[in-house]
Short mmCIF file of C-alpha atoms in Angstrom, two decimals:
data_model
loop_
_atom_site.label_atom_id
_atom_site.label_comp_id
_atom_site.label_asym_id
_atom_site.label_seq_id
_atom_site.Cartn_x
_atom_site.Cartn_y
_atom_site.Cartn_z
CA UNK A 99 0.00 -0.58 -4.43
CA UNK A 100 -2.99 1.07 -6.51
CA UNK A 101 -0.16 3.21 -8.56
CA UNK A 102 2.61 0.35 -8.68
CA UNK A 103 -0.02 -1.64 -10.43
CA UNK A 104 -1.51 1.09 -12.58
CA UNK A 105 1.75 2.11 -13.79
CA UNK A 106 2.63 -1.29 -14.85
CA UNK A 107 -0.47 -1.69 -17.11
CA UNK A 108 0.19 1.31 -18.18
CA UNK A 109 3.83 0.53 -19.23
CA UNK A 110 2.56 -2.90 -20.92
CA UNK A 111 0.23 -0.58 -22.90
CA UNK A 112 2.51 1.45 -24.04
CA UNK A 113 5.29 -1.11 -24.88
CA UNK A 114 2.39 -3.36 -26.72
CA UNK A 115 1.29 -0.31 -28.29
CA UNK A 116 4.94 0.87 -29.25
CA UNK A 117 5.55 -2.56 -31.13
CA UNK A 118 2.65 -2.98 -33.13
CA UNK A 119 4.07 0.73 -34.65
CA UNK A 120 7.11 -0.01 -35.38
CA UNK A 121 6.57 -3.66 -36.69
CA UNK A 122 3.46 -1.73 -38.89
CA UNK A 123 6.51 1.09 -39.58
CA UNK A 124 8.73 -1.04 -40.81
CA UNK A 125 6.47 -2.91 -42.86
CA UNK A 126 5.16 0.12 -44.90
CA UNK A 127 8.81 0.65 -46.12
CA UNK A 128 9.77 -2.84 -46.87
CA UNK A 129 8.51 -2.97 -50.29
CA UNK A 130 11.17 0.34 -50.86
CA UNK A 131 14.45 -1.41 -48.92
CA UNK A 132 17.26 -3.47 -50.83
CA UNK A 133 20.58 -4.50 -49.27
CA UNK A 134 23.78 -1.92 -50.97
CA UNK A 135 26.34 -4.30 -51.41
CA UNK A 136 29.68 -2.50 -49.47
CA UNK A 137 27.34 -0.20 -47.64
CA UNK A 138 27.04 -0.25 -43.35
CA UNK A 139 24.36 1.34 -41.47
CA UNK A 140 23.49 1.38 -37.85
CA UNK A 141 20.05 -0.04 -38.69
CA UNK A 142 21.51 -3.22 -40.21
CA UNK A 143 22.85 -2.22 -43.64
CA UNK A 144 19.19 -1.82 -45.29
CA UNK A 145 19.00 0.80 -47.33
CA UNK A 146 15.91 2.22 -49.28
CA UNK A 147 15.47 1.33 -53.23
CA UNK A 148 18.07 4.42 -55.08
CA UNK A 149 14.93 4.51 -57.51
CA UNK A 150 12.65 5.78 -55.01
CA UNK A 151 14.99 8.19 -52.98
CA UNK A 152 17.13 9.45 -55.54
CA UNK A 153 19.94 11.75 -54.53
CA UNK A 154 21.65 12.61 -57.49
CA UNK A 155 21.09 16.16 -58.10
CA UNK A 156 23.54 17.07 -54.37
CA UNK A 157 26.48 17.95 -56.07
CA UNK A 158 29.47 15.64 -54.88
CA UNK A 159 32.19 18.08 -54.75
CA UNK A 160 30.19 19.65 -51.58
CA UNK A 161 28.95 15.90 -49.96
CA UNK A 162 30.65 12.41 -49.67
CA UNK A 163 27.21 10.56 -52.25
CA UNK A 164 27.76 7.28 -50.00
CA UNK A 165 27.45 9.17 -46.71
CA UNK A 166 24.81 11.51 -47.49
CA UNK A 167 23.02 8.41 -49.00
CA UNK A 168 23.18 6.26 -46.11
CA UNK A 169 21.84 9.43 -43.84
CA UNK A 170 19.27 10.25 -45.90
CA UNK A 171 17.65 6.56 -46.02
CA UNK A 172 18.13 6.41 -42.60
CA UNK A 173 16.02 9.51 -41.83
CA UNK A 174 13.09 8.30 -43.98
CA UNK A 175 13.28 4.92 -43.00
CA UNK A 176 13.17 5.86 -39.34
CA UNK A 177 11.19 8.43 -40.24
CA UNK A 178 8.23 6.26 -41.33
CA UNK A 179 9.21 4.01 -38.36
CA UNK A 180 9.15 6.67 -35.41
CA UNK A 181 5.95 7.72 -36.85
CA UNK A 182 4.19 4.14 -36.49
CA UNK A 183 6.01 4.22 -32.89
CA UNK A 184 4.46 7.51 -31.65
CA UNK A 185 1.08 7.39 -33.35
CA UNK A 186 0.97 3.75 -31.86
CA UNK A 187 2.36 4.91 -28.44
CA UNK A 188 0.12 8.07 -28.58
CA UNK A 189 -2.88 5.58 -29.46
CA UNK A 190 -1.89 4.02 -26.56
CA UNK A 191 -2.02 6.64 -24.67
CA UNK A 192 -5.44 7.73 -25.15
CA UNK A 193 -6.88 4.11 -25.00
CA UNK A 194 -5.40 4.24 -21.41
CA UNK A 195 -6.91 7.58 -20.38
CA UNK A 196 -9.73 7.41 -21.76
CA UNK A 197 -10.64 3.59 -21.71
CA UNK A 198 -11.68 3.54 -25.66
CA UNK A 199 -10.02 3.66 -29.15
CA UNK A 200 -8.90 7.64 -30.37
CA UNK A 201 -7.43 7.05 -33.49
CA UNK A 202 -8.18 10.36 -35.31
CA UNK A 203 -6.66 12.31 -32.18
CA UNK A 204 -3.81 9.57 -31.93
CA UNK A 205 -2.62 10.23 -35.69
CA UNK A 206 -3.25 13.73 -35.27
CA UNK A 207 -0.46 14.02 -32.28
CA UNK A 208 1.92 11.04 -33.43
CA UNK A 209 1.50 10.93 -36.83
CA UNK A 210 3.36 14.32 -38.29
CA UNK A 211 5.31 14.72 -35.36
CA UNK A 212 6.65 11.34 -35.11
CA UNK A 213 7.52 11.49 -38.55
CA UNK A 214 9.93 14.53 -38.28
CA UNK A 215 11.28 13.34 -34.75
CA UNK A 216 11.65 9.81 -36.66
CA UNK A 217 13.72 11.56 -39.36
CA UNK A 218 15.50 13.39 -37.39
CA UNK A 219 16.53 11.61 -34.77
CA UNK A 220 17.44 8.70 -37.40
CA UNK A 221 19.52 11.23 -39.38
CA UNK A 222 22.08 12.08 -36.49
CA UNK A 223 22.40 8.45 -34.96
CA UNK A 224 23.17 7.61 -38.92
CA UNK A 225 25.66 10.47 -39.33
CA UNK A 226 27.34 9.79 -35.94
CA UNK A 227 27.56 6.03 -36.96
CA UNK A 228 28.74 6.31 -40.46
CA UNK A 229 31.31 9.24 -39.39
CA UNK A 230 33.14 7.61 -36.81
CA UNK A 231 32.33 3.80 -37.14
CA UNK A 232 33.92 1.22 -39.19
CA UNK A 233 30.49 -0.76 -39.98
CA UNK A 234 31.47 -3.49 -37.37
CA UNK A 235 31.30 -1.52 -34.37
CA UNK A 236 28.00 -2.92 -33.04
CA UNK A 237 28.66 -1.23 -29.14
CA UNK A 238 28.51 2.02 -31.03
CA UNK A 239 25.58 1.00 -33.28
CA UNK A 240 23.62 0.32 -30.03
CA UNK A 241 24.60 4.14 -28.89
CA UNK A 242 22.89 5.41 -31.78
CA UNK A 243 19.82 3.56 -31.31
CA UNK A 244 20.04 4.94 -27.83
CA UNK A 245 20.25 8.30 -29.45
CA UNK A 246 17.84 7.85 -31.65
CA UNK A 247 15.61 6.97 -29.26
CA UNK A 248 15.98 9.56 -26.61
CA UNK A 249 15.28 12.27 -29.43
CA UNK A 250 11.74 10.25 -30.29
CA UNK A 251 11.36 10.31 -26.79
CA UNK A 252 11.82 14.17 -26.54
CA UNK A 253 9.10 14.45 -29.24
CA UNK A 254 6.88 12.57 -27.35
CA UNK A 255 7.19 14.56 -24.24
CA UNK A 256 5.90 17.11 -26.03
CA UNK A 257 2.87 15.20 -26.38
CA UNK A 258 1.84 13.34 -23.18
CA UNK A 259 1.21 15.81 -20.76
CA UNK A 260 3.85 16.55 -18.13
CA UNK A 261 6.11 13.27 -19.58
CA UNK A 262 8.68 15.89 -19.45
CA UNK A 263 11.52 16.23 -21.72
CA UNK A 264 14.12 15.00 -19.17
CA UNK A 265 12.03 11.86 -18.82
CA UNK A 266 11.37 11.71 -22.21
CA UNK A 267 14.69 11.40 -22.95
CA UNK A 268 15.75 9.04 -20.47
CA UNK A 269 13.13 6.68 -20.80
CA UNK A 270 13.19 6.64 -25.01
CA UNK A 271 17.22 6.24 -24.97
CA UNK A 272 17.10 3.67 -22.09
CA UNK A 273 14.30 1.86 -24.37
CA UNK A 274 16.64 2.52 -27.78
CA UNK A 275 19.41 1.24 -26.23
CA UNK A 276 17.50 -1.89 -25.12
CA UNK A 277 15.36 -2.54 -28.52
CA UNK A 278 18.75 -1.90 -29.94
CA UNK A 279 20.72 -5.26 -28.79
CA UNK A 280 17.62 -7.44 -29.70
CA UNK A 281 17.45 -5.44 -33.08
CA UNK A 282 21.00 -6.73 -33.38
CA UNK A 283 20.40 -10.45 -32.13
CA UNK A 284 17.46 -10.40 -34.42
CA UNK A 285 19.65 -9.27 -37.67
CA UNK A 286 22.05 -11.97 -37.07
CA UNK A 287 19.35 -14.80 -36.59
CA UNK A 288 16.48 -13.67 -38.65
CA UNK A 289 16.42 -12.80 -42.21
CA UNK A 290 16.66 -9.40 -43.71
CA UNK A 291 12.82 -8.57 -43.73
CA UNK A 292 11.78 -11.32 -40.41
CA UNK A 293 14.88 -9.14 -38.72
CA UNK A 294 14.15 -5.81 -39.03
CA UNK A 295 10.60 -6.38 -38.45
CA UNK A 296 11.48 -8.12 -35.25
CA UNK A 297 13.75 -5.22 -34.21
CA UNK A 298 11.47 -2.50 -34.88
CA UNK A 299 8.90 -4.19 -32.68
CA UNK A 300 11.44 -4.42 -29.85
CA UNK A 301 12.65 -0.64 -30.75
CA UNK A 302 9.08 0.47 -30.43
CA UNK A 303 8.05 -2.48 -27.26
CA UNK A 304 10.89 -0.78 -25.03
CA UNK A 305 10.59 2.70 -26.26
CA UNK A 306 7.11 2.58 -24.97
CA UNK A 307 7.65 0.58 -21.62
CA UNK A 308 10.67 2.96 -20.60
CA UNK A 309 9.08 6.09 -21.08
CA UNK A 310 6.74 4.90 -18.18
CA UNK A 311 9.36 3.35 -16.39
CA UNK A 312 10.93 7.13 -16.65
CA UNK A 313 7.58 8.78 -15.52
CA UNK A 314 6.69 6.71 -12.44
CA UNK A 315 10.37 6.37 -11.11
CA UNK A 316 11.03 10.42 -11.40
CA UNK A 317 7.86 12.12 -10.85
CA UNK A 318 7.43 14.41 -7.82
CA UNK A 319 3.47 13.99 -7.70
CA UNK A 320 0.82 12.12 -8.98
CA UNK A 321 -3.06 11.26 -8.90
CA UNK A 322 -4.11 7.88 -9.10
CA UNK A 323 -7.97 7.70 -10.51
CA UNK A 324 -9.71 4.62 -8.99
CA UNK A 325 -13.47 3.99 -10.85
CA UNK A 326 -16.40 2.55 -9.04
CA UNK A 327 -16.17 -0.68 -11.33
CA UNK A 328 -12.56 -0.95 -9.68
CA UNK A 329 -10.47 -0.05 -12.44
CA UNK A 330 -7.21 2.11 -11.56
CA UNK A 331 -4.90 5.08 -13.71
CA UNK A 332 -2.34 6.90 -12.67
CA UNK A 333 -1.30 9.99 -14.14
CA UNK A 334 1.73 12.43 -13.53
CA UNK A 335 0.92 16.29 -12.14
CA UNK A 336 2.89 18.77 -13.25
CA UNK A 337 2.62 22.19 -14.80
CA UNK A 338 -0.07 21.55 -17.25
CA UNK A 339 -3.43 20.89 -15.40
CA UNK A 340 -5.04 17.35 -15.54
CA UNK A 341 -8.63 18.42 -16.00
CA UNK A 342 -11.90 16.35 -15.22
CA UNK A 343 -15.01 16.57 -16.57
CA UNK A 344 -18.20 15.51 -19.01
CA UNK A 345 -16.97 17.18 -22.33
CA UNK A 346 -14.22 14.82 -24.17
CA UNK A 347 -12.77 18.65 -25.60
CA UNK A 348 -12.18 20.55 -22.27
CA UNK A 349 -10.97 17.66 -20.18
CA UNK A 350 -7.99 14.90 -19.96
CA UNK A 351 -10.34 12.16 -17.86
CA UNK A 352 -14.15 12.12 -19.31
CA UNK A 353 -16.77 11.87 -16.15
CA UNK A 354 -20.24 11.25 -16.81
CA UNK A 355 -22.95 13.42 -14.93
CA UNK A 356 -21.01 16.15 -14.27
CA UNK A 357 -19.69 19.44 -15.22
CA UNK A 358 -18.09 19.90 -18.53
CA UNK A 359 -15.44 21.33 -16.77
CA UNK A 360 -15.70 19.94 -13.12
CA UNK A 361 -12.03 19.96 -11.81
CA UNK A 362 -8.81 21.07 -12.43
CA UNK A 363 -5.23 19.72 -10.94
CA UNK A 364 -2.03 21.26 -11.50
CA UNK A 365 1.57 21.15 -9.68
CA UNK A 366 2.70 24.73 -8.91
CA UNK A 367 5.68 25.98 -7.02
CA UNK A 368 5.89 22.86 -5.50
CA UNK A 369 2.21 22.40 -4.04
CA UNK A 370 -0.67 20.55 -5.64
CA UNK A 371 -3.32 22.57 -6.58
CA UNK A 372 -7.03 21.29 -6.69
CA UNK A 373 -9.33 23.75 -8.59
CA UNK A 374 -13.27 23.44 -8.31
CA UNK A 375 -14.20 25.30 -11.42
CA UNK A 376 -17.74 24.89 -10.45
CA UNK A 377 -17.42 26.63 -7.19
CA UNK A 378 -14.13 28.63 -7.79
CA UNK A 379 -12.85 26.87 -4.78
CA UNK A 380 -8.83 26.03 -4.46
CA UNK A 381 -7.29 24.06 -2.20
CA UNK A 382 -3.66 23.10 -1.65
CA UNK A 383 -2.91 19.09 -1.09
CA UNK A 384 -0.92 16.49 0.60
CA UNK A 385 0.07 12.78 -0.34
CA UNK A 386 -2.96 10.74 0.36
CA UNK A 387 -5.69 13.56 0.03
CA UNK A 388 -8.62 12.25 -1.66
CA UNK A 389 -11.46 14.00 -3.84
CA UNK A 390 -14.76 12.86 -5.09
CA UNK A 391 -16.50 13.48 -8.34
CA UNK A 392 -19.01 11.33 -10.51
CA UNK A 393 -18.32 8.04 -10.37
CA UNK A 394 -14.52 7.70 -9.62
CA UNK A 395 -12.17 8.88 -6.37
CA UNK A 396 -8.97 10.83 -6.75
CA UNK A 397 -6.01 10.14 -4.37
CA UNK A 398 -2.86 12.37 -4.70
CA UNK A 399 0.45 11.26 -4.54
CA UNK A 400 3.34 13.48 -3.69
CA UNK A 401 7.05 11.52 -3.55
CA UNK A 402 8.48 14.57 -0.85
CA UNK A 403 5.88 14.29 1.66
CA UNK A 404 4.47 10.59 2.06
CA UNK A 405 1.38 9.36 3.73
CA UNK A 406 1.85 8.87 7.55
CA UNK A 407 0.95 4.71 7.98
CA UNK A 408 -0.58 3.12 10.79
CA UNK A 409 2.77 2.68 12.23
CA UNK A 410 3.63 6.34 12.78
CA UNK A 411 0.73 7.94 13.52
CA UNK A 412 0.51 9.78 16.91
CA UNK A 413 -1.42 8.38 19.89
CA UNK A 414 -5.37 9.26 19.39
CA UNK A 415 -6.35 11.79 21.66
CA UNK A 416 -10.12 12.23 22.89
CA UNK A 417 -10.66 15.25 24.27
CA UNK A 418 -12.76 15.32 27.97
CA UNK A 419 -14.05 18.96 27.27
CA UNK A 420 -17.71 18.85 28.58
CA UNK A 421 -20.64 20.02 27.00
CA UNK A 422 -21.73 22.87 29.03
CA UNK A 423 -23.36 24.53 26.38
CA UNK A 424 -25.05 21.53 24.24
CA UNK A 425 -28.61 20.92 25.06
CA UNK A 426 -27.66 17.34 24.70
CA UNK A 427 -24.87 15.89 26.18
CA UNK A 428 -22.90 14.08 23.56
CA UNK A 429 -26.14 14.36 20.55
CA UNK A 430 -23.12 13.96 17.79
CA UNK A 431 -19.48 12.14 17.37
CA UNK A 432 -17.05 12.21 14.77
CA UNK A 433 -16.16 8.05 13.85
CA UNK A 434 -12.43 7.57 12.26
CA UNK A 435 -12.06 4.34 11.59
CA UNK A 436 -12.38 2.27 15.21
CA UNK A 437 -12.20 5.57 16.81
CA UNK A 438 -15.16 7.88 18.07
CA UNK A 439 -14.73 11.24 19.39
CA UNK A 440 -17.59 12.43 21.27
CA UNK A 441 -18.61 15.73 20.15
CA UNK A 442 -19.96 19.12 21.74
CA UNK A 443 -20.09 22.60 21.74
CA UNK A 444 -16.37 23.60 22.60
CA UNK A 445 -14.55 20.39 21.68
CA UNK A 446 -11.13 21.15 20.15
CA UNK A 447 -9.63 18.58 17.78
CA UNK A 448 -5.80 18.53 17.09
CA UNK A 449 -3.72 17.18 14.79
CA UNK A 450 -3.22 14.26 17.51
CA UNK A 451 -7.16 13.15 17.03
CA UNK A 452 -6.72 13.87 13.10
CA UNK A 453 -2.74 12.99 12.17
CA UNK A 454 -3.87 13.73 8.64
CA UNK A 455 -4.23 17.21 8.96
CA UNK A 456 -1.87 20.29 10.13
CA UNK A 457 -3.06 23.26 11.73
CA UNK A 458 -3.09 26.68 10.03
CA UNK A 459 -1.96 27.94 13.94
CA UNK A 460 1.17 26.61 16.06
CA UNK A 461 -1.60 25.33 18.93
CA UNK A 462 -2.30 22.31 16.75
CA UNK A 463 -5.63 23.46 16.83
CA UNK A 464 -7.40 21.55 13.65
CA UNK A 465 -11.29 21.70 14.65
CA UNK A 466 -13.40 23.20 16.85
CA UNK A 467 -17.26 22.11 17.78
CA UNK A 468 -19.29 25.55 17.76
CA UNK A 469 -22.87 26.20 18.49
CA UNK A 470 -25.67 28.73 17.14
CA UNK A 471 -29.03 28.97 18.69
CA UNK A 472 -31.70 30.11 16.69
CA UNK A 473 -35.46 30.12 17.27
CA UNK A 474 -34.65 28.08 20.27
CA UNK A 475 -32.96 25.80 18.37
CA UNK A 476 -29.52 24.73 19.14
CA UNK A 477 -27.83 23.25 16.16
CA UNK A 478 -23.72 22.69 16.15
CA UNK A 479 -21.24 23.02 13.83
CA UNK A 480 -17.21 21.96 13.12
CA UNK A 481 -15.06 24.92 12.30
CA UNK A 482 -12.23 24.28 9.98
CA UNK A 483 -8.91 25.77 11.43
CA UNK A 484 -6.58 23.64 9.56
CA UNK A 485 -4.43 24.92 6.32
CA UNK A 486 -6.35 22.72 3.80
CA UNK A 487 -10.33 22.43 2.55
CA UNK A 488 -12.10 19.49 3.75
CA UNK A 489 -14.62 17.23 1.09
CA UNK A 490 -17.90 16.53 2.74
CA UNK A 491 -21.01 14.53 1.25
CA UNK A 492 -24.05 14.67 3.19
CA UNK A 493 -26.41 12.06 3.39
CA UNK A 494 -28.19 12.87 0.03
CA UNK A 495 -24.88 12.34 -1.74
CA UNK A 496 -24.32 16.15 -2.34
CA UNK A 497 -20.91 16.94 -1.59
CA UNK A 498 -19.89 20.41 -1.09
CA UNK A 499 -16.15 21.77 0.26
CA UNK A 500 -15.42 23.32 3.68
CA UNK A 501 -12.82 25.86 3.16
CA UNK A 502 -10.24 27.16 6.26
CA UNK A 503 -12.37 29.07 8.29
CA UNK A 504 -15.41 27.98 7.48
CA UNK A 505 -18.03 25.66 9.37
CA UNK A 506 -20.20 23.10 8.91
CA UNK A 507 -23.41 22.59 10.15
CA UNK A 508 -23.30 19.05 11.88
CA UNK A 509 -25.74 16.00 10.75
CA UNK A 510 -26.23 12.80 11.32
CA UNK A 511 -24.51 10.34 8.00
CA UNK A 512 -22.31 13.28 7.00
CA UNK A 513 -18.71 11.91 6.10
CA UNK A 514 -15.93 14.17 5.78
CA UNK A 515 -12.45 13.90 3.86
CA UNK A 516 -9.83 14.89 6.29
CA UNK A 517 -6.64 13.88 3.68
CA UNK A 518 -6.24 10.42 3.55
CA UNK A 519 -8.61 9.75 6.43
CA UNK A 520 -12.47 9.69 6.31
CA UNK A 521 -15.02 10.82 9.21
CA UNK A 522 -18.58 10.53 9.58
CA UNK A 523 -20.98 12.06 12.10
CA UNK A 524 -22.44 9.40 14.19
#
């Protein structure tokens, strides 16, 4: 539910964000557009003043003037408008990440770029239009919009980390496609300027809300950020690490009070990595494990391997090992949720008592309760024997990680990260 809604702020950000570029697009080249009497284009017969873009000196024995024309306008007319759209989208972007304004960094990775994918992009859907349509064709002037934007959405995924170019593409043509019929409706029922104005801010709304629409439907993993004030983002893993931390220039997501570099995710052969640069730690996760740092909690989301519900989970199992060698007979227990498991030297926990977790052994085996007697002093601990690192914060608030094979010294308040589900020592 946390992601579902996350992504959809996130696509209304985007799509907002998308149509205030290309209605701001558009507008920059208005004062440079006149209507060519006798002239069709798939962006409603608009071409730029011959004053300002003339084309004179290409030699017409090697190019047909009125085609070349009509591509050439197009590509700096879509040019200036698939700029506005990325910068804006890429604005967007940023706002959402990092929950305030970045225009220097937005115009640094929409502005150029969007430009030349703009031009480009514009270029071919005007060269496919004008080479095989008749100028009344409008199914075929919607294609090319599609095609134009599925290329601005390729030069986007080169921008928003681990978009993807597949998605890129699917989501910008699916949104060109769409802007393109209201760009249409719009010519027909809107004046020349009110039209295109109009239709860029639809090209640029649905380029914006499909490319999300692309990322959340086809992503294999995620991590969904949830603050302490309550506020939610979800961003896709993939093969460039999502990195958290206190200094805006080494990290994707800003956290105050700690590292500069605290934490590093990344997808990798298939498994989600979970770096603690602090420590040097790594740990391999599963849909619904959860990490910890400064002020906000990390879930991961992984679309092959789901997060068991209440409704499958296996029948709790206590185990009735007794304490023989505990100088006090049940002194600690391990609380999950409703459920208390008594604990003392020798107790074995399985995957049955903690569903969340699988067993680095084929016994099932996740946890064992061992004991250590020094200065005759008895003190337990819980001995990780599972395939995965649990999170633990002790009752100061310092949390630390339990690797595979490692134990931890039992206390009273300690809660413990096992996945998706959360123990304390009661």
């Amino acid at each position: 539910m946390k992601r579902n809604l996350s992504a959809l702020k996130k696509a209304l950000q985007f799509g907002i964000s998308g149509a205030v570029g290309g209605f701001v697009g558009n507008l920059i080249t208005e004062p440079f557009m006149q209507r060519v009497p006798g002239s069709e284009s798939f962006f409603d017969s608009a071409f730029f003043d011959s004053a300002f873009f003339d084309s004179a000196f290409f030699d017409s024995a090697f190019f047909d003037s009125a085609f070349f024309d009509s591509v050439l306008s197009t590509a700096r007319w879509f040019g200036l408008v698939g700029g506005g759209i990325a910068t804006a989208i890429m604005f967007g972007y940023y706002y959402y990440i990092k929950g305030k304004p970045q225009i220097k960094q937005a115009l640094k990775n929409g502005g150029l770029f969007g430009l030349i994918a703009g031009a480009i992009s514009g270029a071919i859907a005007e060269g496919i239009y004008s080479g095989i349509g008749d100028g009344n064709n409008e199914l075929l002037r919607v294609i090319c919009w599609g095609i134009a934007g599925s290329l601005l959405g390729l030069g986007l995924a080169q921008r928003i980390p681990n978009l993807g170019a597949l998605r890129g593409m699917g989501g910008g043509g699916v949104g060109g496609v769409l802007g393109g019929c209201l760009f249409i409706l719009f010519a027909y029922n809107l004046s020349g300027t009110a039209g295109r104005l109009a239709g860029c801010a639809a090209i640029g709304f649905w380029i914006g809300i499909m490319l999300v629409v692309a990322e959340t439907l086809f992503n294999k993993a995620w991590l969904v950020i949830s603050y302490d004030t309550g506020a939610n983002r979800t961003l896709t893993l993939g093969s460039e690490p999502i990195t958290f931390g206190s200094d805006e220039n080494l990290s994707i997501i800003c956290i105050p009070n700690v590292s500069p570099l605290a934490m590093r995710f990344q997808l990798e052969a298939g498994q989600i990595v979970c770096e603690n640069v602090d420590s040097g730690a790594v740990s391999y996760l599963r849909s619904g494990d959860q990490k910890k740092i400064g002020n906000c909690t990390i879930t991961v989301g992984n679309s092959d391997l789901p997060a068991p519900t209440p409704t499958n989970l296996p029948p709790t199992f206590i185990s009735d090992r007794p304490a023989v060698n505990s100088f006090t007979s049940g002194q600690f227990s391990l609380k999950l949720g409703s459920r208390v498991i008594p604990l003392s030297a020798g107790t074995q926990l399985f995957t049955s008592d903690i569903p969340s977790l699988t067993a680095a052994a084929s016994n099932g085996l996740v946890a064992i309760v061992t004991s250590r007697s020094t200065r005759n002093e008895l003190s337990l601990g819980l001995t990780n024997l599972c395939d995965r690192a649990w999170w633990v914060t002790d009752i100061q608030g310092d949390i630390k990680m339990v690797e595979p094979e490692s134990t931890l010294t039992l206390a009273l308040g300690t809660q413990i990260e096992f996945g998706e589900l959360e123990g304390e020592i009661v």
